[in-house]
């Protein structure tokens, strides 16, 4: 089976712009979670989607949003970019139950976002 | 909310020695504890996990132990090899309906000296 894929792999934006990242889960996986990884804060949970609905949400401002499509693919959007948004954004997919029931999360390679 | 801490932040061992990485969590409702390994420039990969109804789990050279009373869990790697060098993340999951989340520790860098 193909693994989790993310596009683009690298992105450079300027402050104030907005960005959309894409994640394609493993075939058959219905839960997609998003994480922000930075050297200082480690991996921080953004949100989880299941069946096109946001099921869980971390402690990030409303500038961070996401959605999931009927084929389980997910997108994450960050509006009004700030310098501190520079990070590796990882998505992870799991079979069905997701975080709530301890489903194994399989990570994608990440999108490296640099905000100038 | 849940807080997961890892100690130490870096660990260096001689090849062939054992390595132990400890994590503590704050919320006693946590019920799932995975460990991820992330090599430089690569994605995190699950190496072992344990659920709250189990005290220990082994998979070849890797084992995880859970102490629910003390709210800590540990990763044990025996007969370490240079390819074990990576950043290891522990995490704790709480199943609380819409407030479920997976909280990660900040990671520990393990270096295995040849």
XYZ file of C-alpha atoms in Angstrom:
230
model
C 0.000 0.000 0.000
C 1.192 3.500 -0.706
C 1.964 5.548 2.372
C 0.637 8.928 3.406
C 1.586 11.619 0.916
C 1.741 15.364 1.375
C 2.054 18.172 -1.122
C 3.882 20.379 -1.555
C 7.001 19.217 0.279
C 8.465 22.705 0.579
C 6.836 26.096 0.591
C 8.078 29.638 1.068
C 5.590 32.386 1.826
C 5.686 35.917 3.185
C 3.940 37.303 6.229
C 0.282 38.011 5.712
C -0.188 35.483 2.940
C -2.260 32.359 3.232
C -1.292 28.793 2.428
C -3.022 25.483 1.740
C -1.368 22.142 2.392
C -2.663 18.818 1.141
C -2.591 15.319 2.609
C -3.605 12.036 1.012
C -4.068 9.252 3.556
C -3.317 5.586 3.143
C -6.009 3.918 1.080
C -8.834 2.821 3.360
C -7.888 5.180 6.183
C -10.646 7.551 7.152
C -9.084 9.600 9.934
C -6.568 12.349 9.188
C -4.762 14.379 11.834
C -2.502 17.374 11.420
C 0.525 18.314 13.527
C 2.945 21.195 13.665
C 6.570 20.296 14.370
C 9.067 22.920 15.493
C 12.449 22.525 17.217
C 11.272 24.303 20.347
C 7.782 22.868 20.772
C 8.112 19.431 19.266
C 4.992 17.889 17.760
C 1.773 19.732 18.490
C -1.672 18.503 17.560
C -3.689 20.799 15.310
C -6.877 18.890 14.508
C -8.325 15.585 13.407
C -10.861 14.922 10.679
C -13.054 11.896 10.230
C -15.799 11.456 7.656
C -15.426 15.064 6.496
C -16.001 16.396 10.010
C -13.541 17.931 12.407
C -13.606 15.587 15.344
C -10.917 16.994 17.600
C -9.022 20.265 17.793
C -5.819 21.376 19.474
C -4.950 24.755 20.917
C -4.188 26.738 17.809
C -5.715 30.055 16.720
C -8.556 30.226 14.237
C -6.094 31.119 11.465
C -5.466 27.395 11.248
C -8.291 25.500 9.628
C -8.794 22.334 7.705
C -11.228 20.209 5.840
C -11.640 16.686 4.626
C -13.131 15.490 1.403
C -15.311 12.480 0.712
C -12.268 10.495 -0.471
C -10.622 11.183 2.944
C -8.029 13.519 1.474
C -7.507 16.517 3.709
C -6.314 20.060 3.353
C -5.010 22.450 5.956
C -5.165 26.201 5.534
C -3.259 28.870 7.404
C -4.371 32.439 6.839
C -2.502 35.663 7.595
C 0.823 33.879 7.994
C 3.162 34.910 10.795
C 6.895 34.293 11.115
C 6.184 31.858 13.936
C 4.193 29.649 11.598
C 7.424 28.442 10.030
C 7.466 24.730 10.798
C 7.183 21.226 9.442
C 3.515 20.356 9.056
C 2.827 16.661 9.309
C -0.347 14.839 8.631
C -1.090 11.354 9.867
C -3.786 8.918 8.886
C -5.346 6.085 10.809
C -7.766 3.368 9.952
C -11.051 4.566 11.345
C -11.400 5.260 15.002
C -8.464 7.630 15.132
C -7.095 9.298 18.212
C -10.095 8.624 20.385
C -9.510 4.908 20.356
C -5.765 4.721 20.004
C -5.568 3.822 16.347
C -2.004 3.741 15.045
C -1.129 6.977 13.289
C 0.919 6.759 10.092
C 2.724 9.968 9.271
C 3.373 11.602 5.947
C 6.739 13.147 5.018
C 5.567 16.619 5.944
C 5.460 20.023 4.291
C 8.264 22.379 5.272
C 6.742 25.871 5.454
C 9.028 28.884 5.687
C 7.479 32.278 6.334
C 9.662 35.263 5.467
C -4.803 19.693 29.473
C -2.476 16.734 29.164
C 1.222 17.366 29.606
C 3.838 14.858 28.479
C 7.453 15.261 29.486
C 10.490 13.302 28.374
C 13.719 12.850 30.259
C 16.529 13.209 29.488
C 16.475 15.441 26.383
C 19.594 13.818 24.953
C 21.117 10.426 25.548
C 24.392 8.980 24.328
C 25.212 5.305 24.703
C 27.898 2.944 23.475
C 26.912 0.467 20.810
C 25.685 -2.720 22.440
C 24.580 -1.002 25.638
C 20.960 -0.515 26.671
C 19.093 2.771 26.475
C 16.127 3.800 28.602
C 13.955 6.806 27.807
C 11.361 7.910 30.318
C 8.153 9.870 29.886
C 5.681 11.203 32.390
C 2.097 12.246 31.727
C -0.286 14.320 33.758
C -3.799 13.108 32.963
C -4.724 9.812 34.580
C -7.402 9.336 31.892
C -4.714 8.727 29.254
C -5.147 5.253 27.874
C -2.847 4.843 24.881
C 0.909 5.445 24.796
C 2.781 5.197 21.484
C 6.475 5.719 20.839
C 7.694 7.193 17.572
C 11.172 7.226 16.051
C 12.155 10.030 13.725
C 15.408 9.816 11.832
C 16.929 12.993 10.473
C 14.859 14.363 7.617
C 12.333 11.559 7.793
C 8.804 11.126 9.045
C 7.991 9.849 12.545
C 7.365 6.126 12.569
C 5.609 4.117 15.236
C 7.983 1.650 16.857
C 5.903 0.332 19.733
C 2.803 1.247 21.694
C 1.068 0.188 24.885
C -2.447 0.525 26.209
C -3.448 1.287 29.764
C -4.625 -2.247 30.488
C -1.127 -3.666 29.883
C 1.978 -3.159 31.999
C 4.666 -4.186 29.547
C 5.091 -4.970 25.882
C 8.110 -6.268 23.978
C 9.078 -6.401 20.339
C 12.531 -7.874 19.738
C 15.069 -5.363 21.113
C 12.417 -2.835 22.107
C 10.152 -2.863 25.145
C 7.813 -0.394 26.769
C 6.695 -0.409 30.396
C 3.804 1.518 31.885
C 3.305 2.527 35.513
C -0.187 3.990 35.782
C 0.127 4.776 39.468
C 3.202 6.911 38.927
C 1.948 8.090 35.523
C 5.093 7.283 33.658
C 6.119 4.976 30.848
C 9.531 4.044 29.523
C 11.100 2.844 26.311
C 13.852 0.253 26.658
C 16.211 -0.512 23.791
C 18.656 -3.359 24.304
C 21.825 -4.100 22.315
C 21.755 -0.658 20.745
C 23.042 -0.225 17.215
C 24.163 2.913 15.335
C 20.943 2.800 13.298
C 19.014 3.337 16.543
C 20.356 6.905 16.547
C 17.317 9.160 16.070
C 14.855 11.369 17.891
C 12.335 9.399 19.935
C 8.947 10.850 20.803
C 6.583 9.496 23.397
C 2.917 10.416 23.337
C -0.202 9.961 25.397
C -3.728 9.764 24.103
C -6.879 10.606 25.975
C -10.209 9.397 24.688
C -12.617 12.120 25.748
C -15.041 12.430 22.878
C -14.569 15.708 21.074
C -11.673 16.582 23.354
C -9.582 13.570 22.399
C -6.057 14.403 21.437
C -2.618 12.882 21.127
C -0.039 14.834 23.123
C 3.634 14.373 22.325
C 6.696 14.901 24.446
C 9.354 17.201 23.014
C 11.542 14.321 21.953
C 14.862 12.890 22.997
C 17.884 12.606 20.753
C 19.530 9.220 21.121
C 23.088 8.872 19.859
C 24.654 5.431 19.663
C 28.438 5.608 19.531
C 30.064 2.899 17.380
